[in-house]
Amino acid sequence: MGTQNPSAPPRAQSAPADNPSRTRRHGGGITHDNTRHTTRFVVIGNHLVQHKELSLLAIGLSCHLQSLPAGAGADIKSLAARFPEGPTRIAAALRELEAHGYLRRERHRTETGRIVTRTVSCNQPHASRREPADTGCPPAKRTPPPPRRTGHKALPAVPQPGSKAPALLQTALDLLADLRRHDARLLLSATDTAHLVPGVAAWLERDVAPSAVRHALTAGLPDEPLHRPAALLAHRLTDRLPPSPPFRAAPADPAPPRYEVRNCDGCDRGFRTAGTEDRCRDCRTTTSHASPGTPPGHVPSHTR
């Protein structure tokens, strides 16, 4: 019976995956036959090609993206046409790179208004860097942000009157200009006043007295300062707009009065009078044109 060698391992053991030096000591492993590149090359960091969480497809795809010239197609459709892996696997690899900071996708609006997606490949994971200069990835060319608006947004819409009569609009304008006398916070600009005038006119043409409109706009205001009094008034003009008044037919013209019939003292003809005349119109006209010597009560011959 042979003697067992206590120093020999009971079974063959492989070198740990995270310790490749043991394989190199036994003569195995990879060796490199490198030639220095002077043109058409890209520098790839070991943090990418030896990344412990990225898949091999994601690492290879990132190397390919970093080798592309600016402006080359880097969308899923273009990459699927270039490689055999297909759009599903390529999309998953892109998401891996994006999650680990080697890729970002940004949406931009072109000068024609079209929305496009811009793919930015980074040779350093930007998620672990705070300063943009240290990422190794030049910042994407961004369109300048629009200037910040310092003015207020547009006022709420107000009711519109059915009539644009100048007198109606002037009454509404005078009412708004007078609000500051009731509450100093309701000092309105000319622009705000012009916006609110149609709303007040819509109330006035609904048979609402100016005093009632004023009360609806000024009663129950909050005690704190009013930052936009015109917006508050526009809301009240719309929210509290009363219904249209009931239809009322215009009164008919009164019938002409009917006077009593009486006989003329001059010609005995009948005529209607209010009671203050005793002669008909012909007799009154004849009397006014009679000669000075005509006795009063003389009846012309044509009336006999």
Short mmCIF file of N, CA and C in Angstrom, two decimals, residues 21 32 35 40 56-57 65-66 72 77 87 117 144 178 183 228 231 233 252 257 269 274 293 298:
data_model
loop_
_atom_site.label_atom_id
_atom_site.label_comp_id
_atom_site.label_asym_id
_atom_site.label_seq_id
_atom_site.Cartn_x
_atom_site.Cartn_y
_atom_site.Cartn_z
N SER A 21 -2.54 35.98 -11.64
CA SER A 21 -1.08 35.85 -11.57
C SER A 21 -0.65 34.40 -11.37
N HIS A 32 0.78 39.25 -25.12
CA HIS A 32 0.42 40.32 -26.07
C HIS A 32 1.52 40.48 -27.11
N THR A 35 1.66 46.20 -31.49
CA THR A 35 2.32 47.11 -32.42
C THR A 35 1.78 48.50 -32.14
N ARG A 40 -5.50 56.07 -36.92
CA ARG A 40 -6.74 55.30 -36.85
C ARG A 40 -6.79 54.41 -35.60
N LEU A 56 -20.24 41.75 -21.86
CA LEU A 56 -19.25 41.84 -22.92
C LEU A 56 -19.79 42.60 -24.11
N LEU A 57 -21.08 42.44 -24.40
CA LEU A 57 -21.70 43.18 -25.51
C LEU A 57 -21.67 44.67 -25.23
N LEU A 65 -18.58 52.69 -30.15
CA LEU A 65 -19.13 54.05 -30.16
C LEU A 65 -18.01 55.08 -29.98
N GLN A 66 -17.01 54.77 -29.12
CA GLN A 66 -15.93 55.72 -28.92
C GLN A 66 -15.03 55.85 -30.14
N ALA A 72 -21.73 60.36 -36.67
CA ALA A 72 -22.08 59.04 -37.20
C ALA A 72 -23.34 58.52 -36.52
N LYS A 77 -31.36 51.52 -34.56
CA LYS A 77 -31.58 51.04 -35.93
C LYS A 77 -30.25 50.97 -36.69
N PRO A 87 -31.77 44.43 -32.61
CA PRO A 87 -32.13 45.65 -31.86
C PRO A 87 -32.41 45.41 -30.38
N THR A 117 -32.81 62.91 -31.08
CA THR A 117 -32.07 62.35 -29.95
C THR A 117 -30.59 62.33 -30.29
N PRO A 144 -28.58 77.36 -26.75
CA PRO A 144 -28.70 78.27 -25.59
C PRO A 144 -30.11 78.29 -25.07
N ASP A 178 -61.84 103.84 -11.09
CA ASP A 178 -62.27 104.36 -9.79
C ASP A 178 -62.07 103.36 -8.65
N ASP A 183 -60.06 100.81 -2.79
CA ASP A 183 -59.00 99.99 -2.25
C ASP A 183 -57.72 100.34 -2.99
N ARG A 228 -51.14 90.34 -7.89
CA ARG A 228 -51.67 90.57 -9.25
C ARG A 228 -53.15 90.90 -9.12
N ALA A 231 -55.39 89.96 -12.14
CA ALA A 231 -55.76 88.55 -12.29
C ALA A 231 -56.92 88.19 -11.36
N LEU A 233 -59.27 90.28 -10.30
CA LEU A 233 -60.48 90.89 -10.85
C LEU A 233 -60.98 90.12 -12.06
N ALA A 252 -94.98 99.28 -26.38
CA ALA A 252 -95.56 99.82 -27.62
C ALA A 252 -95.82 101.32 -27.48
N PRO A 257 -104.43 110.31 -28.32
CA PRO A 257 -105.67 110.57 -27.55
C PRO A 257 -106.86 110.84 -28.49
N ARG A 269 -120.09 123.00 -37.91
CA ARG A 269 -119.59 121.68 -38.29
C ARG A 269 -119.02 120.99 -37.05
N ALA A 274 -109.74 119.31 -27.73
CA ALA A 274 -109.41 118.96 -26.34
C ALA A 274 -110.26 119.72 -25.36
N GLY A 293 -112.44 145.31 -40.68
CA GLY A 293 -113.83 145.73 -40.53
C GLY A 293 -114.81 144.60 -40.42
N HIS A 298 -118.85 136.87 -37.91
CA HIS A 298 -119.32 136.84 -39.29
C HIS A 298 -118.95 135.50 -39.94
#
